[in-house]
PDB file of C-alpha atoms in Angstrom:
ATOM      1  CA  UNK A 304     126.139  19.238 139.120  1.00 45.00           C
ATOM      2  CA  UNK A 305     123.240  19.049 136.696  1.00 56.00           C
ATOM      3  CA  UNK A 306     121.748  15.641 135.976  1.00 55.00           C
ATOM      4  CA  UNK A 307     122.852  15.749 132.332  1.00 68.00           C
ATOM      5  CA  UNK A 308     126.376  17.044 133.025  1.00 82.00           C
ATOM      6  CA  UNK A 309     128.116  13.830 131.898  1.00 86.00           C
ATOM      7  CA  UNK A 310     126.114  13.748 128.676  1.00 85.00           C
ATOM      8  CA  UNK A 311     126.866  17.426 128.053  1.00 85.00           C
ATOM      9  CA  UNK A 312     130.597  16.860 128.503  1.00 90.00           C
ATOM     10  CA  UNK A 313     130.406  13.869 126.164  1.00 91.00           C
ATOM     11  CA  UNK A 314     128.591  16.005 123.580  1.00 91.00           C
ATOM     12  CA  UNK A 315     131.286  18.698 123.857  1.00 94.00           C
ATOM     13  CA  UNK A 316     133.976  16.028 123.472  1.00 95.00           C
ATOM     14  CA  UNK A 317     132.249  14.724 120.326  1.00 95.00           C
ATOM     15  CA  UNK A 318     131.876  18.225 118.885  1.00 95.00           C
ATOM     16  CA  UNK A 319     135.525  19.010 119.577  1.00 97.00           C
ATOM     17  CA  UNK A 320     136.676  15.726 118.001  1.00 97.00           C
ATOM     18  CA  UNK A 321     134.602  16.526 114.899  1.00 96.00           C
ATOM     19  CA  UNK A 322     136.062  20.031 114.622  1.00 97.00           C
ATOM     20  CA  UNK A 323     139.625  18.779 115.114  1.00 97.00           C
ATOM     21  CA  UNK A 324     139.105  16.180 112.347  1.00 97.00           C
ATOM     22  CA  UNK A 325     137.970  19.036 110.083  1.00 96.00           C
ATOM     23  CA  UNK A 326     141.263  20.854 110.695  1.00 97.00           C
ATOM     24  CA  UNK A 327     140.299  23.279 113.453  1.00 97.00           C
ATOM     25  CA  UNK A 328     142.592  23.939 116.391  1.00 98.00           C
ATOM     26  CA  UNK A 329     141.305  24.421 119.929  1.00 98.00           C
ATOM     27  CA  UNK A 330     141.873  27.854 121.459  1.00 98.00           C
ATOM     28  CA  UNK A 331     139.709  27.525 124.594  1.00 98.00           C
ATOM     29  CA  UNK A 332     137.140  25.240 126.189  1.00 96.00           C
ATOM     30  CA  UNK A 333     134.438  26.367 128.651  1.00 94.00           C
ATOM     31  CA  UNK A 334     135.651  29.960 128.510  1.00 96.00           C
ATOM     32  CA  UNK A 335     133.881  32.133 131.098  1.00 95.00           C
ATOM     33  CA  UNK A 336     133.237  35.865 131.276  1.00 93.00           C
ATOM     34  CA  UNK A 337     130.769  38.142 133.048  1.00 96.00           C
ATOM     35  CA  UNK A 338     128.125  37.456 130.370  1.00 93.00           C
ATOM     36  CA  UNK A 339     128.272  33.671 130.390  1.00 93.00           C
ATOM     37  CA  UNK A 340     130.255  30.769 129.018  1.00 93.00           C
ATOM     38  CA  UNK A 341     131.350  29.612 125.562  1.00 95.00           C
ATOM     39  CA  UNK A 342     131.714  25.857 125.174  1.00 95.00           C
ATOM     40  CA  UNK A 343     134.433  25.793 122.520  1.00 97.00           C
ATOM     41  CA  UNK A 344     136.536  28.409 120.777  1.00 98.00           C
ATOM     42  CA  UNK A 345     138.400  27.050 117.786  1.00 98.00           C
ATOM     43  CA  UNK A 346     140.418  28.466 114.938  1.00 98.00           C
ATOM     44  CA  UNK A 347     139.705  27.380 111.380  1.00 97.00           C
ATOM     45  CA  UNK A 348     142.329  28.897 109.095  1.00 96.00           C
ATOM     46  CA  UNK A 349     142.105  32.617 109.736  1.00 96.00           C
ATOM     47  CA  UNK A 350     138.663  32.434 111.318  1.00 97.00           C
ATOM     48  CA  UNK A 351     137.891  32.158 115.029  1.00 98.00           C
ATOM     49  CA  UNK A 352     134.739  30.115 115.641  1.00 96.00           C
ATOM     50  CA  UNK A 353     132.649  30.287 118.835  1.00 95.00           C
ATOM     51  CA  UNK A 354     130.756  27.033 119.418  1.00 94.00           C
ATOM     52  CA  UNK A 355     127.754  26.436 121.670  1.00 90.00           C
ATOM     53  CA  UNK A 356     127.110  22.702 122.108  1.00 89.00           C
ATOM     54  CA  UNK A 357     123.533  21.610 122.824  1.00 82.00           C
ATOM     55  CA  UNK A 358     122.789  18.064 123.987  1.00 78.00           C
ATOM     56  CA  UNK A 359     119.312  16.598 123.738  1.00 74.00           C
ATOM     57  CA  UNK A 360     118.518  13.075 124.950  1.00 72.00           C
ATOM     58  CA  UNK A 361     115.324  13.039 122.886  1.00 68.00           C
ATOM     59  CA  UNK A 362     113.314  15.203 120.535  1.00 66.00           C
ATOM     60  CA  UNK A 363     110.829  15.981 123.311  1.00 68.00           C
ATOM     61  CA  UNK A 364     112.487  19.322 124.079  1.00 66.00           C
ATOM     62  CA  UNK A 365     112.742  20.376 120.455  1.00 69.00           C
ATOM     63  CA  UNK A 366     115.804  20.572 118.258  1.00 72.00           C
ATOM     64  CA  UNK A 367     118.998  22.013 119.707  1.00 65.00           C
ATOM     65  CA  UNK A 368     119.001  24.945 117.273  1.00 69.00           C
ATOM     66  CA  UNK A 369     115.727  26.176 118.779  1.00 73.00           C
ATOM     67  CA  UNK A 370     117.539  26.779 122.092  1.00 70.00           C
ATOM     68  CA  UNK A 371     119.947  29.298 120.567  1.00 69.00           C
ATOM     69  CA  UNK A 372     118.987  32.914 120.039  1.00 68.00           C
ATOM     70  CA  UNK A 373     120.770  36.090 119.050  1.00 61.00           C
TER      71      UNK A 373
END
């Protein structure tokens, strides 16, 4: 288990709660395939949304968005 695992789970819980309040419905959580893992898959109306949750305890590692690439 990584040292920040509990914080990461808490961040995913918070993100999911936010999305559910906005009307999304959960399709899958921590979905795994050969290429990696997707934290949350939700449906918003007719759109399926793939969500990567990034937790940072401080700004010392940069903003979360900087850790995501295409």
